[in-house]
Coordinates of C-alpha atoms in Angstrom, one line a residue:
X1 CA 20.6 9.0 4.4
X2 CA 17.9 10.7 2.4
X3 CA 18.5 12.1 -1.0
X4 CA 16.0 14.1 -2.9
X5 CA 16.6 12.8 -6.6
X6 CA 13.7 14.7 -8.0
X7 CA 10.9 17.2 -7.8
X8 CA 7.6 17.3 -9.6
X9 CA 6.5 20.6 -10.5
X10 CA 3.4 20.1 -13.0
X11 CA 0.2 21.1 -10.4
X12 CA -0.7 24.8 -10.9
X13 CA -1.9 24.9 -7.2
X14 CA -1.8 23.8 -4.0
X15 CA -0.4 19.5 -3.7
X16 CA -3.3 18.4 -1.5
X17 CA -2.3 14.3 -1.3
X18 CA 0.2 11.4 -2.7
X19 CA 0.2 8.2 -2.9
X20 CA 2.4 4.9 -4.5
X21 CA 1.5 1.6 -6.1
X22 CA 4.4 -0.5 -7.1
X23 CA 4.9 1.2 -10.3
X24 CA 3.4 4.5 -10.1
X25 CA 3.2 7.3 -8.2
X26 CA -0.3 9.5 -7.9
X27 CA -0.5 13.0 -7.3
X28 CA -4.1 15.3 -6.8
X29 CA -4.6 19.1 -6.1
X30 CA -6.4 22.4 -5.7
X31 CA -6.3 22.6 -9.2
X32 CA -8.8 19.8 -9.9
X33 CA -6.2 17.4 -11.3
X34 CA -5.0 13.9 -10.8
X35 CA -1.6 13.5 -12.3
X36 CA 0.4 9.6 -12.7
X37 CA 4.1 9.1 -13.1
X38 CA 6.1 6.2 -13.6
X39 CA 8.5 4.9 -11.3
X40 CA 11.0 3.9 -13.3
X41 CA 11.9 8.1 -14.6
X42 CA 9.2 10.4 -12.7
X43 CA 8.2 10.8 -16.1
X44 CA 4.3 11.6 -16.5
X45 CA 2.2 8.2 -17.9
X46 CA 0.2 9.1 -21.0
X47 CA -3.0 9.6 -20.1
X48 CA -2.0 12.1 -17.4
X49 CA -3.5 13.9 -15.8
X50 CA -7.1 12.8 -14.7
X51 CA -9.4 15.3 -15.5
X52 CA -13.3 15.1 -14.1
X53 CA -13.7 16.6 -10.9
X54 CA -15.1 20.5 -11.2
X55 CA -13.7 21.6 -7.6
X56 CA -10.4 20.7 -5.4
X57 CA -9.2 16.8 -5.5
X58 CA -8.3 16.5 -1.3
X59 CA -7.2 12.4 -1.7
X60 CA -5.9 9.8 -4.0
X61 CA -5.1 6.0 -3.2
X62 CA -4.5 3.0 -5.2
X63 CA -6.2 -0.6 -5.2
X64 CA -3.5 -2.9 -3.2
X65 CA -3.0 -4.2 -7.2
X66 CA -2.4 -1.0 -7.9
X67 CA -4.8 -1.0 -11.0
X68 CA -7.1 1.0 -9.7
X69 CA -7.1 4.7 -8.6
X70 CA -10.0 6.2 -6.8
X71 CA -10.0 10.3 -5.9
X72 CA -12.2 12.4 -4.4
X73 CA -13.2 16.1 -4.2
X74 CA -14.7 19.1 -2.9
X75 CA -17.6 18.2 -5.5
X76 CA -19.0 15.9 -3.4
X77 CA -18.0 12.5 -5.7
X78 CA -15.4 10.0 -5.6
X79 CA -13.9 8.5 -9.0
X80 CA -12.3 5.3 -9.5
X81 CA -10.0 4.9 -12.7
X82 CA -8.6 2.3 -14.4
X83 CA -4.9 3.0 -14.2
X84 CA -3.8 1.0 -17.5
X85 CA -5.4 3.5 -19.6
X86 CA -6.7 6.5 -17.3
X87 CA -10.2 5.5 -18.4
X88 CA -13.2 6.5 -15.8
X89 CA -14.8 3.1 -14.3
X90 CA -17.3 4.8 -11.9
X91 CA -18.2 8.0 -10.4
X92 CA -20.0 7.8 -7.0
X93 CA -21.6 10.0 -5.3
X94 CA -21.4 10.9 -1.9
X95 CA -25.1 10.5 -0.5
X96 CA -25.0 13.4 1.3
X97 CA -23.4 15.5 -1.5
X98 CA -21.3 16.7 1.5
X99 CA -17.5 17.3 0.0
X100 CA -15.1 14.2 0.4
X101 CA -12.2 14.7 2.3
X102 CA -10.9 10.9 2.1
X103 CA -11.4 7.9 0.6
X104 CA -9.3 4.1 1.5
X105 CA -9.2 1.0 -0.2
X106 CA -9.9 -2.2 1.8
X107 CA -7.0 -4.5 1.7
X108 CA -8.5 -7.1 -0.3
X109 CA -10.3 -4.1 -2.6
X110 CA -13.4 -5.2 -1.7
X111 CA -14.5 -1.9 -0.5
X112 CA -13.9 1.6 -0.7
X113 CA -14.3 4.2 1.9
X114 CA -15.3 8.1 1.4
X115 CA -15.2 10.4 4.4
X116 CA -16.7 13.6 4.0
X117 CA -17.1 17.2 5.5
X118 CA -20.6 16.2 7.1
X119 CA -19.2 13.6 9.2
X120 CA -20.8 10.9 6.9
X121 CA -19.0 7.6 5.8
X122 CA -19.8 5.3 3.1
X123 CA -18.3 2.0 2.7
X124 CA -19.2 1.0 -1.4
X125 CA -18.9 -2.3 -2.5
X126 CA -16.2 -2.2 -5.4
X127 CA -18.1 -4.9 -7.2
X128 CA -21.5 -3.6 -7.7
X129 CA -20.2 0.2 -7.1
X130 CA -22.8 0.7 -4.9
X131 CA -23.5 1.9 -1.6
X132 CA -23.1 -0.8 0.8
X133 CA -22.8 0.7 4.1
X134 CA -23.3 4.0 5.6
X135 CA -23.1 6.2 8.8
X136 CA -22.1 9.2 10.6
X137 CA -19.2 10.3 13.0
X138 CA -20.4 12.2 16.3
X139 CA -19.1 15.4 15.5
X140 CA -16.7 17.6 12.8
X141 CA -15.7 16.7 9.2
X142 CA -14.4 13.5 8.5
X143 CA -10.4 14.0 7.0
X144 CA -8.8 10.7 7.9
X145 CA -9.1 6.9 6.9
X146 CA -6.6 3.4 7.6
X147 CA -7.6 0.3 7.3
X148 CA -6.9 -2.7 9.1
X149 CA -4.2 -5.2 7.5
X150 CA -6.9 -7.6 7.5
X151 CA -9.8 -5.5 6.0
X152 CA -12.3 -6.2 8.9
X153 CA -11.9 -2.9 10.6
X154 CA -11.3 1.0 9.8
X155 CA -10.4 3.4 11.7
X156 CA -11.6 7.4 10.9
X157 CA -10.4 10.7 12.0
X158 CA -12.5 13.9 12.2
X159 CA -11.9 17.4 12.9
X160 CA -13.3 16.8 16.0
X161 CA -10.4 14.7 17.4
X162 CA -11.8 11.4 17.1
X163 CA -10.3 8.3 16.3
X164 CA -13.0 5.7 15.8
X165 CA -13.5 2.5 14.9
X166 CA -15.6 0.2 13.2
X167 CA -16.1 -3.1 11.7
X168 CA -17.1 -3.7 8.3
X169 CA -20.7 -3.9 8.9
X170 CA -20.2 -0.4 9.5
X171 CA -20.7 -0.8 13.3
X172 CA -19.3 1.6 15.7
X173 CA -16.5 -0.4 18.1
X174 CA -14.8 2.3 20.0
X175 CA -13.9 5.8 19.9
X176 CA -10.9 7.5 21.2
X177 CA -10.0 11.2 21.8
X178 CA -7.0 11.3 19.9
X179 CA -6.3 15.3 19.2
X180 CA -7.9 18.1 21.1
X181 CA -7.6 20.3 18.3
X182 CA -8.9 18.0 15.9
X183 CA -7.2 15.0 13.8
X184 CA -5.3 15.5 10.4
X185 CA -4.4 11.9 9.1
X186 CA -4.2 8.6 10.4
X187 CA -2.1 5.2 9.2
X188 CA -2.2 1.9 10.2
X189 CA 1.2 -0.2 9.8
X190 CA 1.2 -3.4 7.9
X191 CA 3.8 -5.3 10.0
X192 CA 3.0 -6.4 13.6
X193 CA 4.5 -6.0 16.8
X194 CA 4.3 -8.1 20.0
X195 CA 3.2 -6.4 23.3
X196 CA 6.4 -8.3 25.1
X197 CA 3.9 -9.0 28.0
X198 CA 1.1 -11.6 26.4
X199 CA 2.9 -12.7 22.9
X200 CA -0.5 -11.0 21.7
X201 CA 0.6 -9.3 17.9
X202 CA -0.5 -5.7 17.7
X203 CA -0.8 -3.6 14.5
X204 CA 0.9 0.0 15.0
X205 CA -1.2 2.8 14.5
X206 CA 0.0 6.4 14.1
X207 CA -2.2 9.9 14.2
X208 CA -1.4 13.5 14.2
X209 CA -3.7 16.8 14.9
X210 CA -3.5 20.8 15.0
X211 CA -2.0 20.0 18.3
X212 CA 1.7 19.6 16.5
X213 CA 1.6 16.3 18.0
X214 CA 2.2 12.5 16.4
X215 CA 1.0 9.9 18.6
X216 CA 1.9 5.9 18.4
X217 CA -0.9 3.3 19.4
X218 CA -1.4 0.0 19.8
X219 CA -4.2 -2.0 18.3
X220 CA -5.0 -5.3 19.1
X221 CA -7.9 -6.6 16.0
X222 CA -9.7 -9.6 16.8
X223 CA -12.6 -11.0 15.8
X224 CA -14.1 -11.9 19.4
X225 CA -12.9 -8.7 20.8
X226 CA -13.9 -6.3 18.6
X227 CA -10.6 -3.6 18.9
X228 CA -8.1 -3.0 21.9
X229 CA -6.6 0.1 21.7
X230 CA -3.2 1.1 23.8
X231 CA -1.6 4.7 24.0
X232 CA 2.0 4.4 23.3
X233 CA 3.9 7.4 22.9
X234 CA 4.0 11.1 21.8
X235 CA 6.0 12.3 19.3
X236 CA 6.8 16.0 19.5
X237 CA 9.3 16.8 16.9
X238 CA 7.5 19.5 14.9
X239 CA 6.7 22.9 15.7
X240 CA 2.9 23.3 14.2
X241 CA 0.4 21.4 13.5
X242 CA 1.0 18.6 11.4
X243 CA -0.9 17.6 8.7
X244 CA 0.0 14.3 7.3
X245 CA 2.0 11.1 8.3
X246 CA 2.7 7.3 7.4
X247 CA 4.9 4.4 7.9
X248 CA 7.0 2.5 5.9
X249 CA 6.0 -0.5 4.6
X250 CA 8.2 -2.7 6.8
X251 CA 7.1 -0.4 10.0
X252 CA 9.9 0.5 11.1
X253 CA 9.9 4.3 10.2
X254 CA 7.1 7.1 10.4
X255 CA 7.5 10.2 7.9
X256 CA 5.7 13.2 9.2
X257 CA 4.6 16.6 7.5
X258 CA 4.0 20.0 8.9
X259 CA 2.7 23.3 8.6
X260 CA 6.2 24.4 10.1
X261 CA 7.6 23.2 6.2
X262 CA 9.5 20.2 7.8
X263 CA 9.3 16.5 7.1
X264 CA 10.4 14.4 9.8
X265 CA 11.4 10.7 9.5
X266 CA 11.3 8.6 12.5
X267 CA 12.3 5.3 13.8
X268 CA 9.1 3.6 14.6
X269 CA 10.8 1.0 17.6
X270 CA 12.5 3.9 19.6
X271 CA 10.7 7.2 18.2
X272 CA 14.1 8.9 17.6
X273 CA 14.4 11.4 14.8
X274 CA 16.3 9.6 11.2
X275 CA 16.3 12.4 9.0
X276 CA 14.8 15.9 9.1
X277 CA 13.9 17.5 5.4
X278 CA 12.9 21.1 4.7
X279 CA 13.4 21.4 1.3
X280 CA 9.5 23.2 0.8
X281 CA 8.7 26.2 0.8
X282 CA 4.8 26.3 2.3
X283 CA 2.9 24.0 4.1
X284 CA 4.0 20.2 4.0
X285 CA 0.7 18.5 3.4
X286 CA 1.4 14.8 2.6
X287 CA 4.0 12.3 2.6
X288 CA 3.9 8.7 1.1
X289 CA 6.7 5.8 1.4
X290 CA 6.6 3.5 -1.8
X291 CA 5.9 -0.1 -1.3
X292 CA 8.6 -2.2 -2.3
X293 CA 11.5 0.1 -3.3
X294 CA 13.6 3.0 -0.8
X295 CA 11.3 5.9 -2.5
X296 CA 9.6 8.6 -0.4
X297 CA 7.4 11.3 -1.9
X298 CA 6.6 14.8 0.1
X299 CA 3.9 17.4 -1.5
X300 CA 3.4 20.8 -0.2
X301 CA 1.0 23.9 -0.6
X302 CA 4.7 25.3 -2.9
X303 CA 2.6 23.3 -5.8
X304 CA 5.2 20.8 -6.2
X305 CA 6.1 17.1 -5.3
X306 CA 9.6 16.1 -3.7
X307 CA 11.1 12.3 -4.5
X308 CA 13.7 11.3 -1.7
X309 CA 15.9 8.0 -1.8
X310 CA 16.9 6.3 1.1
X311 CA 20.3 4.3 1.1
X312 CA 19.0 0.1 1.5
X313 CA 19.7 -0.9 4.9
X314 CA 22.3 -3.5 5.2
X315 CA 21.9 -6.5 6.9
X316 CA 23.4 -6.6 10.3
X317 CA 26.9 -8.1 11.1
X318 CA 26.8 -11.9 11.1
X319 CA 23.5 -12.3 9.6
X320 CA 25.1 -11.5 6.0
X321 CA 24.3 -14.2 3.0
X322 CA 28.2 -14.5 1.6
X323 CA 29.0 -13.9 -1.6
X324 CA 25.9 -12.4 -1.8
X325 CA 26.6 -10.0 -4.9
X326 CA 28.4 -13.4 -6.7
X327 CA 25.8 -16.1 -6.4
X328 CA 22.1 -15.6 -7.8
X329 CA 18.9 -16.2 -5.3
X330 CA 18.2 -19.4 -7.4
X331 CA 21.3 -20.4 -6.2
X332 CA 20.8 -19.7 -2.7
X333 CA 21.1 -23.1 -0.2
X334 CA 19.3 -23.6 3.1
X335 CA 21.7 -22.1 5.0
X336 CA 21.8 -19.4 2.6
X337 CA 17.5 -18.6 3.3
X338 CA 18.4 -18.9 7.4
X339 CA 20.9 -16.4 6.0
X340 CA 18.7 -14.0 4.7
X341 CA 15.9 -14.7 7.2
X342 CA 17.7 -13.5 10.4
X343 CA 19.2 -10.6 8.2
X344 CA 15.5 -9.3 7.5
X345 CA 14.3 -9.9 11.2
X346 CA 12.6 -12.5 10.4
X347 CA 14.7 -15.7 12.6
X348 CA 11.4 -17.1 13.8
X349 CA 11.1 -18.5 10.4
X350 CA 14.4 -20.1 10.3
X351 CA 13.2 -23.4 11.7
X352 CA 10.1 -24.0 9.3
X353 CA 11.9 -23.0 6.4
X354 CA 14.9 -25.8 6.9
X355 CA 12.0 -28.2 7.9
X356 CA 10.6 -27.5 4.5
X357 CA 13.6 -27.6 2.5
X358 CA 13.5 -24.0 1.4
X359 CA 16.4 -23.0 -1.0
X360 CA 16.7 -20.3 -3.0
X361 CA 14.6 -21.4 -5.9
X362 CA 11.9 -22.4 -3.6
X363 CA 11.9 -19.2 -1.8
X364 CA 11.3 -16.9 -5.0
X365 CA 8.5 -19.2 -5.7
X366 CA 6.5 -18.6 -2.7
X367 CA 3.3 -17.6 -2.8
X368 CA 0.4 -16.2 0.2
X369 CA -0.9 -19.6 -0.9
X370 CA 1.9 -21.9 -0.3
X371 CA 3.0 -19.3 3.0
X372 CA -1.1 -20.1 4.5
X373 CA -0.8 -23.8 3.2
X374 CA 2.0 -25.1 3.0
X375 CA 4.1 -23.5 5.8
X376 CA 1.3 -23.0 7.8
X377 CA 1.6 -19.4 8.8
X378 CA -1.6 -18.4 10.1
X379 CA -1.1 -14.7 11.0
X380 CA -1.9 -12.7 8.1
X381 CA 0.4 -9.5 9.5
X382 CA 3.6 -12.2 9.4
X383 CA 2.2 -13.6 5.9
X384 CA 2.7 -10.1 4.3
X385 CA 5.9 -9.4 6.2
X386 CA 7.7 -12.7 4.6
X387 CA 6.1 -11.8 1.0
X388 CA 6.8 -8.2 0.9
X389 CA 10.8 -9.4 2.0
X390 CA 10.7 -11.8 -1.3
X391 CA 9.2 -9.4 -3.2
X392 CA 11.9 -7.1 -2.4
X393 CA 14.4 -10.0 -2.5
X394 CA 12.8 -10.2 -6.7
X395 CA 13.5 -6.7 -7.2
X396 CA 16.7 -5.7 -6.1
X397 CA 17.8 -9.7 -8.0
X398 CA 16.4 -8.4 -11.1
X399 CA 19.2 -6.6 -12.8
X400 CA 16.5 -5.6 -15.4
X401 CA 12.7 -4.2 -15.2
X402 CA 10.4 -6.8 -16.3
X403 CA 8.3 -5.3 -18.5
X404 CA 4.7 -4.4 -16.8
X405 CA 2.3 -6.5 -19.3
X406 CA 5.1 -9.5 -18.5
X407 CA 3.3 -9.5 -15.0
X408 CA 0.4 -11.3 -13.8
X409 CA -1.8 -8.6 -12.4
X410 CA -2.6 -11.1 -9.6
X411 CA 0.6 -12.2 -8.1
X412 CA 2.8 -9.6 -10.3
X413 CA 5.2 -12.4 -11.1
X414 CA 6.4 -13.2 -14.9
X415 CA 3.9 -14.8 -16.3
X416 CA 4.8 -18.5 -18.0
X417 CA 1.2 -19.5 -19.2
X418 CA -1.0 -16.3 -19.6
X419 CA -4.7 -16.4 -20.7
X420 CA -7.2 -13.8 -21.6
X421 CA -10.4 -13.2 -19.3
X422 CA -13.6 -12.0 -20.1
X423 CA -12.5 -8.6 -18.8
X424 CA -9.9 -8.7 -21.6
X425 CA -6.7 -8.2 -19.1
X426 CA -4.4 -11.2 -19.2
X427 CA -3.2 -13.2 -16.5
X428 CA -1.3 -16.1 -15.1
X429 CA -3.4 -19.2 -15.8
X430 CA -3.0 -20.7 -12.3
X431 CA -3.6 -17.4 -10.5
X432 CA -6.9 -16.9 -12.5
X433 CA -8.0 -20.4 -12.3
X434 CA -7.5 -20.2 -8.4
X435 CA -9.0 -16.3 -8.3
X436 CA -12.4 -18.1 -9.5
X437 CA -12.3 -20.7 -7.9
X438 CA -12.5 -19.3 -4.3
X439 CA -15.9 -17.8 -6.2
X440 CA -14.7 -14.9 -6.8
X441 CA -16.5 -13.6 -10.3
X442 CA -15.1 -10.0 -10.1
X443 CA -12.1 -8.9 -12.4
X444 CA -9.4 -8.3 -10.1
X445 CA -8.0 -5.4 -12.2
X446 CA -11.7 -3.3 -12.0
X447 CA -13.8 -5.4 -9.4
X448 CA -16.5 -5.4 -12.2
X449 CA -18.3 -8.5 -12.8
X450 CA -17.3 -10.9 -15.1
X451 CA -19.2 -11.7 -17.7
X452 CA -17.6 -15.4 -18.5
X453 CA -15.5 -17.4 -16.8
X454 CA -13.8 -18.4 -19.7
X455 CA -10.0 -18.5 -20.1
X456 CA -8.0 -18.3 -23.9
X457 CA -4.6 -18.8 -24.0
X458 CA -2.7 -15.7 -25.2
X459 CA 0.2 -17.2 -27.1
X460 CA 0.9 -13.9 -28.8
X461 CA 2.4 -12.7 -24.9
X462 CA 3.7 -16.1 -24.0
X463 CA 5.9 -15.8 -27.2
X464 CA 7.0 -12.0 -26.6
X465 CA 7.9 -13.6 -22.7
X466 CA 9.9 -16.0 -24.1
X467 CA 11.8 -13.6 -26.6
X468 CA 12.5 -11.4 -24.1
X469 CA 13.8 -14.0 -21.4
X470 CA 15.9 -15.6 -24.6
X471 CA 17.5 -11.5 -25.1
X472 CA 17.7 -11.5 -21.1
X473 CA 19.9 -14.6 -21.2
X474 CA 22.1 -13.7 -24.2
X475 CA 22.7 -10.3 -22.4
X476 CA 23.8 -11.7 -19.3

C-alpha cells in the first residue's frame, strides 16, 4: 500500500525533475530553482534553494555519495554543488551552448554526462571538470540518460526515439528504435536478472515515449561484447504519453508518470499494476524511489512534489528470522544470516556465508571490500544487491538517526577513528587510507584534487562519537 505522507509545495512553477540521495531529496523547476530537503521531516536544508541558472532547470541527480548535486538548464550549463553547504564547485558549459536536457552521474562519479537539445553529449571528467569526451546523437534533442551499474556504458534517449549506446570512450555500440514518437526517460536497474536459458545476468532496462508506452529490456554489458540488447515486454497502463519512469532500488518495481496525471507502480517480474496514484492535478513529469528507505517522490506541472510511503515487505512464510523484533542483528547466529538471506531472495548466498562463519556481527561489518575479497563475489550487480540488503538491514536496526557528520562519507558507517583530509571533510581512517591507496588523489566528497595526502586525527569528532554512543546506551 502507498500512502502519500506529504506534499512539497515551495516551486512557483512547473516541477520539471526529482531525485534522492540517502538523506536528501532534490527538487528543480521552470522557475530556475534547485530546492533540498531533508529526509528525516521534508523540511527544506538551509541553504535551499540553489540559485544560479538564468532559465528553466530540466534535471537534477546526486553523486552515488550523495555529496554532490549537479543540475542543468535551458541556459545551456550544468552546475555541480557541494551538498554540505550548497556552495557552487563548478559550472560547465555545454560546448555547444545548446540547452541541457539531462545530465547522469557515472556509478563510481568519475564522470558526468549532459545531454542537450542539439543532440550533443558530453561526458566531463569530475576530477579535472573538464571536457573529456564528446559526440552527437543521429537525430532530435537528447532528454534521457542511465548508466550502467558498472559505469562502462550509458545509454541516451532522444526525441527522435533512439535508445543508444555507448562505452565510455564515448564510442557508439548500438542503437535501438525504442519510441516512434520519440523517447521521454530511460533507467537502468541496479539488480540483475538471469535470462533462465544461459545463466548469463542481465541488467533491466526500462524506457517510455509520446507513444503512452513503457517498454522492459534486457541488457546484457560485457566487456568483449560490447552490449546485447533483448525486447521484453510492453507496458500499456497509461492513457498518454508518459514522461518519466524508474525502478526501485531492489528492481522489483517500476513507477511511471503521465501526461494523463497518473502514477503507476508496477511489479518489475510479472508487469502487473501495484498501485495506481492520481493525486496531481497537471501533467506527472517525474517520479524517483529513494535508495535505502520505502519513500517515493512524484512532481507534476501542479508546481508541487508528492512523498508516498510504501508498507516494508515482509519476508515470506518460513524464511522469517524468529524473534526477530527481540534479538539485535549483533546477536544474530548463522542460522539466523541463512535466515535473513533466503527472506531477501538472496539463498544463493546461503552456502558461502556458513562456509565463512558469517553471524550477525560479521554481517553488519561487511564491506564491498571484504564482499570482492573475501567472499569472493565477483559480479558487481550481486555485490550491490547483498550491500544495499545490509544497509537496509543498518537502518531499519537503528532505533535512532545517527547523526550525518557521525558517518564516514565513504562507506557511511559510524566512524570509530576519523581523520581530517586535505579537502578538510573528515573520514574513516581505514576507508581514506584504502581510497588513496588504490591511487585515487581525488576528494571523494568533490572529486577535486587533493592537495596532500595527509591524514590528522580529529579527536574533537571521535569524542562527540563516543558521547553520543555513551547517551545511546544509557537510553536504551
Amino acid at each position: 500500500m502507498a500512502t502519500l505522507i506529504h506534499t512539497l509545495a515551495d516551486h512557483s512553477d512547473d516541477v520539471n525533475y526529482c531525485a534522492f540521495s540517502s538523506s536528501c531529496l532534490a527538487t528543480c523547476s521552470l522557475d530556475k530553482t534547485i530546492r533540498v530537503y531533508s529526509l528525516n521531516n521534508f523540511t527544506e536544508l538551509p541553504y535551499s534553494p540553489l540559485k544560479g541558472h538564468t532559465y528553466a532547470v530540466h534535471c537534477c541527480c546526486f553523486s552515488p555519495s550523495g555529496h554532490v548535486l549537479a543540475s542543468c538548464s535551458t541556459d545551456g550549463t550544468t552546475m555541480v554543488w557541494d551538498t554540505r553547504n550548497g556552495r557552487k564547485l563548478a559550472v560547465l558549459e555545454q560546448p555547444s551552448g545548446s540547452p541541457v536536457r539531462v545530465c547522469r552521474f557515472s556509478p563510481e562519479s568519475t564522470y558526468l554526462v549532459s545531454g542537450a537539445a542539439d543532440g550533443s553529449v558530453v561526458l566531463w571528467n569530475m576530477q579535472s571538470l573538464k571536457v573529456y569526451r564528446s559526440g552527437n546523437v543521429k537525430d532530435g534533442s537528447l532528454v534521457a540518460c542511465a548508466f550502467s551499474p558498472n559505469g562502462n556504458f550509458f545509454v541516451t534517449g532522444s526525441s527522435c526515439g533512439d535508445l543508444t549506446f555507448w562505452d565510455d570512450k564515448m564510442r557508439c555500440l548500438c542503437n535501438e528504435k525504442a519510441h516512434d514518437l520519440g523517447v521521454t526517460c530511460c533507467d537502468i536497474s541496479l539488480q540483475p536478472i538471469s535470462d533462465g536459458e544461459h545463466g548469463f545476468r542481465y541488467f533491466q532496462m526500462a524506457s517510455c515515449g509520446q507513444d503512452n508506452q513503457i517498454k522492459l529490456w534486457l541488457i546484457l554489458f560485457a566487456d568483449f561484447l560490447g552490449v546485447e540488447l533483448k525486447y521484453k515486454c510492453t507496458l500499456n497502463g497509461h492513457s498518454a504519453p508518459v514522461l518519466a519512469c524508474a525502478f526501485s532500488y531492489d528492481g522489483q518495481m517500476l513507477v511511471s508518470g503521465s501526461v494523463d496525471k497518473c502514477v503507476i507502480i508496477y511489479e518489475t517480474s510479472t508487469g502487473n499494476t501495484l498501485h495506481t496514484l492520481s493525486q496531481h492535478t497537471r501533467y506527472v513529469t517525474t517520479c524517483a524511489f529513494a535508495p535505502y528507505s520505502p519513500l517515493l517522490a512524484t512532481g507534476s506541472m501542479d508546481k508541487t512534489v508528492n512523498i508516498w510511503q510504501f508498507d516494508l515487505k515482509q519476508p515470506c512464510a518460513g524464511n522469517t528470522v524468529e524473534n526477530e523484533s527481540k534479538v539485535t542483528v549483533e546477536d544474530w547466529s548463522e542460522d539466523d544470516v541463512s535466515a535473513w538471506l533466503c527472506a531477501q531472495d538472496l539463498a544463493d548466498f546461503v552456502e558461502l556465508f556458513k562456509m565463512n562463519n558469517i553471524d550477525g556481527k560479521e554481517l553488519l561489518n561487511l564491506t564491498k571490500e571484504s564482499l570482492t575479497n573475501e567472499l569472493k563475489i565477483e559480479s558487481l550487480g550481486l555485490r550491490s544487491k547483498v550491500l544495499q540488503k545490509i544497509e537496509e538491514l543498518r537502518m531499519t536496526t537503528i532505533s535512532v538517526t545517527v547523526p550525518d557528520e557521525f558517518l564516514c562519507p565513504i562507506t557511511r558507517e559510524l566512524m570509530k577513528d576519523p581523520v581530517i583530509a586535505a579537502d578538510g571533510y573528515s573520514y574513516e581512517k581505514e576507508a581514506m587510507e584504502n581510497w588513496i591507496s588504490t591511487r585515487r588523489r581525488s576528494s571523494p566528497m568533490t572529486n577535486l584534487p587533493l592537495p596532500s595526502l595527509m591524514l590528522t586525527p580529529n579527536r574533537t569528532l571521535k569524542m562527540a562519537i563516543s558521547r553520543w554512543l555513551e547517551t545511546q546506551q544509557k537510553d536504551s
